[in-house]
Short mmCIF file of C-alpha atoms and ligand atoms in Angstrom, two decimals:
data_model
loop_
_atom_site.label_atom_id
_atom_site.label_comp_id
_atom_site.label_asym_id
_atom_site.label_seq_id
_atom_site.Cartn_x
_atom_site.Cartn_y
_atom_site.Cartn_z
CA MET A 1 122.54 104.36 116.18
CA THR A 2 126.06 104.88 114.87
CA SER A 3 127.04 107.95 112.87
CA ALA A 4 130.51 106.75 111.48
CA ALA A 5 130.81 107.20 107.65
CA PRO A 6 130.16 103.73 105.99
CA THR A 7 133.21 102.01 104.38
CA PRO A 8 132.58 101.69 100.57
CA HIS A 9 131.04 98.33 99.93
CA THR A 10 131.95 96.10 96.95
CA LEU A 11 128.62 94.43 96.02
CA LEU A 12 129.19 91.41 93.67
CA THR A 13 125.96 89.63 94.30
CA PRO A 14 123.55 88.57 91.45
CA GLY A 15 121.35 91.40 92.37
CA PRO A 16 120.89 93.88 93.90
CA THR A 17 123.66 95.66 92.01
CA PRO A 18 125.55 99.02 92.98
CA ILE A 19 123.23 101.79 92.22
CA HIS A 20 124.40 103.87 89.20
CA PRO A 21 125.87 107.27 90.24
CA ARG A 22 123.30 109.12 88.08
CA ALA A 23 120.50 107.16 89.76
CA VAL A 24 122.03 108.15 93.23
CA GLN A 25 121.90 111.67 92.23
CA ALA A 26 118.36 111.52 90.85
CA LEU A 27 117.05 110.18 94.15
CA THR A 28 117.83 113.54 95.70
CA ARG A 29 115.67 115.48 93.45
CA ASP A 30 112.72 117.35 95.02
CA MET A 31 109.71 115.24 95.56
CA LEU A 32 106.80 115.80 93.25
CA GLY A 33 103.20 114.52 93.36
CA HIS A 34 102.48 111.33 91.35
CA MET A 35 99.97 113.37 89.30
CA ASP A 36 102.45 116.13 88.51
CA PRO A 37 102.86 116.91 84.77
CA VAL A 38 106.63 116.73 85.18
CA VAL A 39 106.28 113.13 86.49
CA PHE A 40 103.89 112.21 83.56
CA ALA A 41 106.44 113.42 81.14
CA LEU A 42 109.15 111.56 82.92
CA ASN A 43 106.94 108.43 82.88
CA ARG A 44 106.43 108.72 79.10
CA ASP A 45 110.20 108.86 78.76
CA ILE A 46 110.54 105.77 80.98
CA GLN A 47 107.99 104.06 78.78
CA GLN A 48 109.89 104.75 75.64
CA GLY A 49 113.08 103.72 77.16
CA LEU A 50 111.62 100.43 78.28
CA ARG A 51 110.29 99.74 74.72
CA ASP A 52 113.93 100.29 73.47
CA MET A 53 115.23 98.09 76.29
CA TYR A 54 112.89 95.29 75.57
CA GLY A 55 113.16 95.57 71.83
CA ALA A 56 109.24 95.96 71.82
CA ALA A 57 106.94 97.20 69.15
CA PRO A 58 106.45 101.08 68.99
CA ASP A 59 102.96 100.92 70.69
CA THR A 60 103.70 98.18 73.26
CA PHE A 61 102.52 99.05 76.71
CA THR A 62 105.29 99.38 79.21
CA ALA A 63 105.19 100.56 82.83
CA LEU A 64 106.83 100.27 86.20
CA LEU A 65 105.09 98.21 88.97
CA ALA A 66 105.64 99.54 92.50
CA GLY A 67 107.23 96.31 93.75
CA THR A 68 110.25 94.07 93.03
CA GLY A 69 110.81 91.52 90.19
CA SER A 70 108.50 89.05 91.87
CA LEU A 71 105.61 91.49 91.55
CA GLY A 72 106.44 91.56 87.86
CA MET A 73 106.23 87.90 87.71
CA GLU A 74 103.08 87.59 89.70
CA ALA A 75 101.35 90.32 87.64
CA GLY A 76 101.86 88.35 84.59
CA PHE A 77 100.09 85.27 85.86
CA ALA A 78 97.38 87.35 87.78
CA ASN A 79 96.31 89.18 84.56
CA LEU A 80 96.77 86.57 81.98
CA VAL A 81 95.88 83.37 83.52
CA GLU A 82 92.40 82.14 84.58
CA SER A 83 91.45 79.17 86.52
CA GLY A 84 91.75 75.97 84.55
CA ASP A 85 94.13 77.35 81.98
CA GLU A 86 96.89 74.90 80.72
CA VAL A 87 100.09 76.65 81.24
CA ILE A 88 103.69 75.25 80.44
CA VAL A 89 106.20 76.49 82.95
CA CYS A 90 109.95 75.85 82.23
CA ALA A 91 111.59 75.23 85.51
CA ASN A 92 115.43 74.49 85.86
CA GLY A 93 116.08 76.47 89.00
CA SER A 94 114.61 78.38 91.77
CA PHE A 95 112.86 81.11 89.81
CA GLY A 96 111.33 78.85 87.33
CA HIS A 97 109.71 76.94 90.26
CA ARG A 98 108.60 80.19 91.68
CA MET A 99 106.80 80.93 88.33
CA ALA A 100 105.04 77.51 88.54
CA GLU A 101 103.95 78.20 92.05
CA MET A 102 102.48 81.45 91.12
CA ALA A 103 100.87 80.17 88.02
CA ALA A 104 99.24 77.41 90.16
CA ARG A 105 98.05 79.92 92.73
CA TYR A 106 96.15 81.76 89.88
CA GLY A 107 94.41 78.54 88.90
CA ALA A 108 96.65 77.31 86.17
CA ARG A 109 97.02 73.67 85.39
CA VAL A 110 100.80 73.63 85.19
CA ARG A 111 102.65 71.41 82.84
CA LEU A 112 106.25 71.50 84.17
CA VAL A 113 109.15 71.31 81.65
CA THR A 114 112.39 70.65 83.66
CA ALA A 115 116.10 70.35 83.13
CA PRO A 116 118.78 69.08 85.46
CA LEU A 117 120.31 71.98 87.57
CA GLY A 118 123.06 73.62 85.52
CA GLU A 119 121.45 72.75 82.26
CA ALA A 120 119.17 74.74 80.04
CA ILE A 121 115.63 73.91 79.12
CA ARG A 122 115.43 71.82 75.85
CA PRO A 123 113.11 73.32 73.31
CA GLU A 124 112.21 69.72 72.24
CA ASP A 125 110.96 69.07 75.78
CA VAL A 126 108.71 72.22 75.51
CA ALA A 127 107.48 71.04 72.02
CA ALA A 128 106.52 67.60 73.54
CA GLN A 129 104.21 69.26 76.10
CA LEU A 130 102.70 71.71 73.66
CA ASP A 131 99.32 71.32 72.23
CA ASP A 132 96.36 73.55 71.29
CA HIS A 133 95.14 73.60 74.82
CA VAL A 134 98.24 75.46 76.11
CA ARG A 135 97.28 79.06 76.77
CA MET A 136 100.81 80.27 77.87
CA VAL A 137 104.34 79.21 78.08
CA ALA A 138 106.44 80.73 80.90
CA VAL A 139 110.32 80.73 80.98
CA VAL A 140 113.05 82.43 82.89
CA HIS A 141 115.61 83.78 80.46
CA GLY A 142 118.54 83.76 82.79
CA GLU A 143 118.09 81.45 85.79
CA THR A 144 119.99 83.30 88.47
CA SER A 145 120.05 80.30 90.95
CA THR A 146 122.29 78.37 88.53
CA GLY A 147 123.75 80.80 85.98
CA VAL A 148 121.96 79.23 83.07
CA LEU A 149 120.61 80.99 80.00
CA ASN A 150 117.45 79.36 78.59
CA PRO A 151 116.93 79.37 74.83
CA VAL A 152 114.08 81.86 74.69
CA PRO A 153 114.37 82.51 70.91
CA GLU A 154 113.94 78.78 70.13
CA ILE A 155 111.10 78.39 72.60
CA ALA A 156 109.39 81.44 71.03
CA GLU A 157 109.87 79.84 67.62
CA LEU A 158 107.73 76.87 68.67
CA LEU A 159 104.83 79.12 69.48
CA ARG A 160 104.62 80.97 66.09
CA GLY A 161 101.11 80.74 64.65
CA ARG A 162 99.72 79.41 67.93
CA ASP A 163 97.28 81.22 70.28
CA THR A 164 99.70 80.73 73.08
CA LEU A 165 101.14 83.60 75.10
CA LEU A 166 104.90 83.75 75.85
CA THR A 167 105.84 85.13 79.26
CA VAL A 168 109.51 85.73 79.85
CA ASP A 169 111.41 86.49 83.01
CA ALA A 170 113.96 88.96 81.77
CA VAL A 171 115.24 89.80 85.35
CA THR A 172 118.98 88.93 84.62
CA THR A 173 119.01 89.92 80.95
CA ALA A 174 117.07 92.99 80.08
CA GLY A 175 119.08 96.12 80.32
CA MET A 176 122.33 94.29 79.97
CA GLU A 177 121.80 92.11 76.90
CA PRO A 178 119.89 92.80 73.70
CA PHE A 179 116.27 91.55 74.23
CA HIS A 180 113.97 91.26 71.13
CA MET A 181 110.43 91.14 72.40
CA GLN A 182 108.91 92.02 69.07
CA ALA A 183 111.23 89.85 66.87
CA TRP A 184 110.98 86.84 69.20
CA GLY A 185 107.13 87.17 69.85
CA VAL A 186 107.22 87.64 73.54
CA ASP A 187 103.84 88.79 75.13
CA TYR A 188 104.82 89.53 78.63
CA ALA A 189 108.29 90.35 79.95
CA TYR A 190 109.40 91.81 83.23
CA THR A 191 112.45 92.51 85.34
CA GLY A 192 113.55 94.24 88.60
CA ALA A 193 115.13 97.61 88.78
CA GLN A 194 118.02 96.38 91.00
CA LYS A 195 119.44 94.06 88.57
CA CYS A 196 120.84 94.96 85.10
CA LEU A 197 119.71 98.62 85.36
CA SER A 198 121.53 99.26 88.70
CA ALA A 199 118.63 101.24 90.04
CA PRO A 200 117.32 100.88 93.55
CA PRO A 201 115.09 97.93 94.28
CA GLY A 202 111.29 98.53 94.46
CA LEU A 203 110.17 98.73 90.68
CA ALA A 204 109.37 96.08 88.26
CA PRO A 205 109.64 97.29 84.55
CA ILE A 206 107.11 95.37 82.52
CA ALA A 207 106.25 95.19 78.78
CA VAL A 208 102.94 93.83 77.59
CA SER A 209 102.09 92.94 73.99
CA ASP A 210 98.66 93.76 72.32
CA ARG A 211 97.89 90.17 72.15
CA ALA A 212 98.41 89.81 75.92
CA PHE A 213 96.10 92.73 76.42
CA ALA A 214 93.44 91.11 74.20
CA ARG A 215 93.69 87.97 76.31
CA PHE A 216 93.38 90.15 79.48
CA HIS A 217 90.27 91.86 78.00
CA ALA A 218 88.72 88.49 77.26
CA ARG A 219 88.86 87.26 81.00
CA ARG A 220 85.71 85.79 82.36
CA SER A 221 86.36 87.56 85.66
CA PRO A 222 88.61 90.50 86.82
CA THR A 223 92.11 89.63 87.98
CA PRO A 224 92.21 89.06 91.80
CA LEU A 225 95.34 91.30 91.90
CA TRP A 226 93.73 94.71 91.85
CA TYR A 227 97.00 96.50 92.48
CA ALA A 228 98.61 95.28 89.22
CA ASP A 229 95.38 95.16 87.08
CA LEU A 230 96.50 95.94 83.57
CA ASP A 231 93.62 98.41 82.89
CA GLY A 232 94.27 100.14 86.20
CA LEU A 233 97.89 100.44 85.27
CA ARG A 234 96.96 101.85 81.81
CA ASP A 235 94.71 104.38 83.50
CA TYR A 236 97.64 105.88 85.12
CA TRP A 237 100.41 105.42 82.62
CA VAL A 238 98.36 106.21 79.44
CA HIS A 239 95.26 108.15 80.60
CA GLN A 240 97.05 109.88 83.44
CA SER A 241 94.39 109.19 85.96
CA TYR A 242 95.00 108.10 89.50
CA HIS A 243 95.32 104.41 90.30
CA HIS A 244 97.79 104.30 93.21
CA THR A 245 100.59 106.58 94.43
CA VAL A 246 103.60 105.52 92.56
CA PRO A 247 107.02 106.05 94.20
CA VAL A 248 108.06 109.06 92.27
CA ASN A 249 111.70 109.19 93.70
CA LEU A 250 112.27 105.59 92.38
CA HIS A 251 110.98 106.59 88.99
CA TYR A 252 113.53 109.52 88.98
CA ALA A 253 116.22 107.07 89.79
CA LEU A 254 115.14 104.39 87.29
CA HIS A 255 114.86 107.01 84.53
CA ALA A 256 118.54 108.06 85.15
CA ALA A 257 119.70 104.53 85.32
CA LEU A 258 117.79 103.41 82.17
CA SER A 259 118.93 106.46 80.20
CA ALA A 260 122.52 105.69 81.10
CA ALA A 261 122.04 102.10 79.99
CA LEU A 262 120.61 103.04 76.60
CA GLU A 263 123.24 105.67 76.04
CA GLU A 264 126.00 103.15 76.73
CA GLY A 265 124.23 100.69 74.42
CA LEU A 266 123.00 97.19 75.15
CA GLU A 267 125.74 95.52 72.95
CA VAL A 268 128.49 97.41 74.79
CA ARG A 269 126.98 96.39 78.10
CA GLN A 270 126.74 92.76 77.00
CA ALA A 271 130.47 92.79 75.94
CA ARG A 272 131.37 94.55 79.17
CA ALA A 273 129.77 91.69 81.15
CA ALA A 274 131.29 88.96 78.97
CA HIS A 275 134.86 90.38 79.10
CA ILE A 276 134.92 90.87 82.80
CA GLY A 277 133.40 87.41 83.29
CA GLN A 278 136.07 85.91 81.15
CA ALA A 279 138.90 87.69 82.95
CA VAL A 280 137.44 86.61 86.30
CA TYR A 281 137.37 83.02 85.15
CA HIS A 282 140.81 83.03 83.74
CA THR A 283 142.20 84.45 86.97
CA LEU A 284 140.41 82.07 89.27
CA GLU A 285 140.76 78.84 87.15
CA PRO A 286 144.24 77.99 88.19
CA LEU A 287 142.99 77.98 91.78
CA GLY A 288 140.61 75.22 90.89
CA PHE A 289 137.49 77.16 90.23
CA ARG A 290 135.42 75.63 87.35
CA HIS A 291 132.34 76.72 85.34
CA TYR A 292 129.26 75.22 87.09
CA VAL A 293 127.37 75.28 83.57
CA GLN A 294 129.24 72.85 81.39
CA ASP A 295 127.99 73.96 78.00
CA PRO A 296 129.38 77.42 77.06
CA ALA A 297 126.28 78.19 74.92
CA GLN A 298 124.18 77.72 78.05
CA ARG A 299 126.08 80.15 80.34
CA LEU A 300 124.33 83.24 81.44
CA PRO A 301 126.78 86.08 80.75
CA THR A 302 125.41 88.22 83.64
CA VAL A 303 125.74 85.59 86.48
CA LEU A 304 129.06 83.70 86.59
CA ALA A 305 128.35 80.49 88.55
CA LEU A 306 131.66 78.95 89.67
CA ARG A 307 132.15 75.52 91.17
CA LEU A 308 134.46 75.97 94.21
CA PRO A 309 137.78 74.20 94.38
CA ASP A 310 138.01 71.14 96.64
CA GLY A 311 138.90 72.13 100.15
CA LEU A 312 137.75 75.81 99.89
CA ASN A 313 135.64 76.56 102.84
CA ASP A 314 132.74 78.44 101.16
CA ALA A 315 131.21 79.95 104.41
CA ALA A 316 134.56 80.95 105.88
CA VAL A 317 135.95 82.52 102.79
CA ARG A 318 132.74 84.52 102.10
CA ALA A 319 132.65 85.63 105.89
CA GLU A 320 136.17 86.89 105.47
CA LEU A 321 135.18 88.75 102.30
CA ARG A 322 132.27 90.30 104.09
CA GLN A 323 134.62 91.50 106.87
CA ARG A 324 136.35 93.37 104.10
CA GLU A 325 133.16 94.86 102.91
CA ILE A 326 132.82 92.59 99.93
CA SER A 327 129.70 90.63 99.33
CA VAL A 328 129.82 87.39 97.28
CA THR A 329 126.77 85.11 96.97
CA GLY A 330 127.01 81.31 97.29
CA GLY A 331 124.70 78.63 95.83
CA LEU A 332 120.95 78.22 96.61
CA GLY A 333 119.41 75.02 97.84
CA ALA A 334 121.17 72.00 96.14
CA THR A 335 124.20 74.10 95.18
CA ALA A 336 124.74 75.78 98.64
CA GLY A 337 128.39 75.37 99.62
CA LEU A 338 129.25 74.18 96.16
CA ILE A 339 129.22 77.37 93.96
CA TRP A 340 129.56 81.06 94.09
CA ARG A 341 127.37 83.17 91.85
CA LEU A 342 129.21 86.39 90.83
CA GLY A 343 127.04 89.21 89.60
CA LEU A 344 127.95 90.80 86.19
CA MET A 345 124.91 92.94 85.94
CA GLY A 346 124.97 96.80 85.51
CA GLU A 347 127.36 98.55 87.70
CA SER A 348 128.81 95.23 89.17
CA ALA A 349 130.23 94.33 85.77
CA ARG A 350 133.12 96.87 86.21
CA PRO A 351 136.82 96.07 86.47
CA ALA A 352 137.26 98.02 89.90
CA PRO A 353 135.07 95.79 92.09
CA TYR A 354 136.59 92.52 90.67
CA ARG A 355 140.03 93.96 91.16
CA THR A 356 138.99 94.56 94.90
CA LEU A 357 137.71 90.93 95.10
CA MET A 358 141.06 89.64 93.66
CA LEU A 359 143.15 91.71 96.07
CA ALA A 360 141.07 90.37 98.91
CA LEU A 361 141.44 86.84 97.81
CA GLU A 362 145.24 87.08 97.47
CA ASP A 363 145.28 87.96 101.04
CA ILE A 364 142.55 85.34 102.23
CA LEU A 365 143.84 82.46 100.20
CA GLY A 366 147.51 83.34 100.39
CA VAL A 367 147.76 83.48 96.63
CA PRO A 368 149.76 86.56 95.38
CA GLY A 369 149.18 88.11 91.95
CA LEU A 370 145.45 87.50 91.32
CA ALA A 371 144.64 91.25 90.85
CA GLY A 372 147.49 91.65 88.47
CA ARG A 373 146.57 88.62 86.51
CA PHE A 374 142.91 89.86 86.29
CA THR A 375 143.85 93.34 84.96
CA GLU A 376 146.35 91.82 82.49
CA THR A 377 143.74 89.32 81.11
CA LEU A 378 141.04 91.85 80.89
CA THR A 379 143.30 94.11 78.92
CA GLU A 380 144.28 91.29 76.60
CA ILE A 381 140.62 90.38 76.05
CA GLU A 382 139.59 93.97 75.38
CA ASP A 383 142.77 94.47 73.08
CA ALA A 384 141.61 91.51 71.10
CA VAL A 385 138.29 92.89 70.28
CA PRO A 386 138.23 94.56 66.76
CA ALA A 387 137.81 98.36 66.86
N1 PLP B 1 113.50 86.10 88.68
C1 PLP B 1 114.74 86.03 88.65
C2 PLP B 1 115.40 85.34 87.60
C3 PLP B 1 115.46 86.58 89.72
O1 PLP B 1 116.82 86.50 89.74
C4 PLP B 1 114.78 87.23 90.79
C5 PLP B 1 115.60 87.76 91.95
O2 PLP B 1 116.76 87.50 92.11
C6 PLP B 1 113.43 87.27 90.73
C7 PLP B 1 112.82 86.70 89.63
C8 PLP B 1 112.59 87.85 91.87
O3 PLP B 1 112.96 89.29 91.89
P1 PLP B 1 112.76 90.10 93.27
O4 PLP B 1 113.68 89.46 94.29
O5 PLP B 1 113.27 91.43 92.87
O6 PLP B 1 111.38 90.00 93.71
#
């Protein structure tokens, strides 16, 4: 074991993100029991904060699952899908396909709606698969594997007046972009604490509509996933009775990070990500980096997917960055070696870490002036915003 003080790390991955300083501090609070009145008061505050973050109706059930974003995903299918249900899953990247696999494991007859990598799901393709037998449509809002933003409001519009639940993976959007669960008509949404909120990994904030609860209560048999059973969760989060031992220290940290996000304001955070993303792009474009997602309207503001210039050795450059304590993520599967995915969620969407990246790239690529160009461009973008 080594005892040397760690060098500060610049984490520019599309999750996890650097932990918010207030969340770091909150982690050091004295441990309390999961049934302590102070913890229940904190949980109530978290539930209200999550309603605000998701744009949910005032009485919407919100909670934290003790697991990562994938548990949020799995809990949705485990609670709301039964064997034989027809489910449309939109899959234009790794996480959409993960949804499809989970839905199938819980017995869904999956109707897959796909789009080429780097392109958004087309609502007309969803409409073409939709009929009265479809019990749920599931879609990833921001597909982290490609940096694509899927048209959730348009897909939601197709479901108006139908008895079809809408499940949305909000892992790369909720907490950094306005999300309108009630206005859009979303029934189940989830994220992971370590993404846009910049809290430690290990919690999945969820929101469940009344309609989703009604579907859950009409099940023919209990969910096979006892740990995330909606009634069990409600026992703890609403009726304050024991279900399982929640990670109280992670609740403290998430509460701090969520409060910081809501105090800052989701529109402000959205602009912060957009401005830094634009400045990064303008700085790197002359080197040959290009947007991977062609249509600007389909670009996810929180994950900047950049096609690498010809001749840039992805593995070697990222290894050199890692030597300098800078983490940058490459492509997944078909895009491995072709793209970088730069995180612009939570505390990664700050000027300082991107300036650090630019200084390192100046050195590694032998191109001076990147950090200066980044700072100047960001200042110009921010100055151009009407006060
Ligand atoms: N959904 C999306 C869009 C993601 O980006 C991720 C993780 O990157 C997940 C789901 C799964 O979350 P986790 O890795 O926290 O289980």
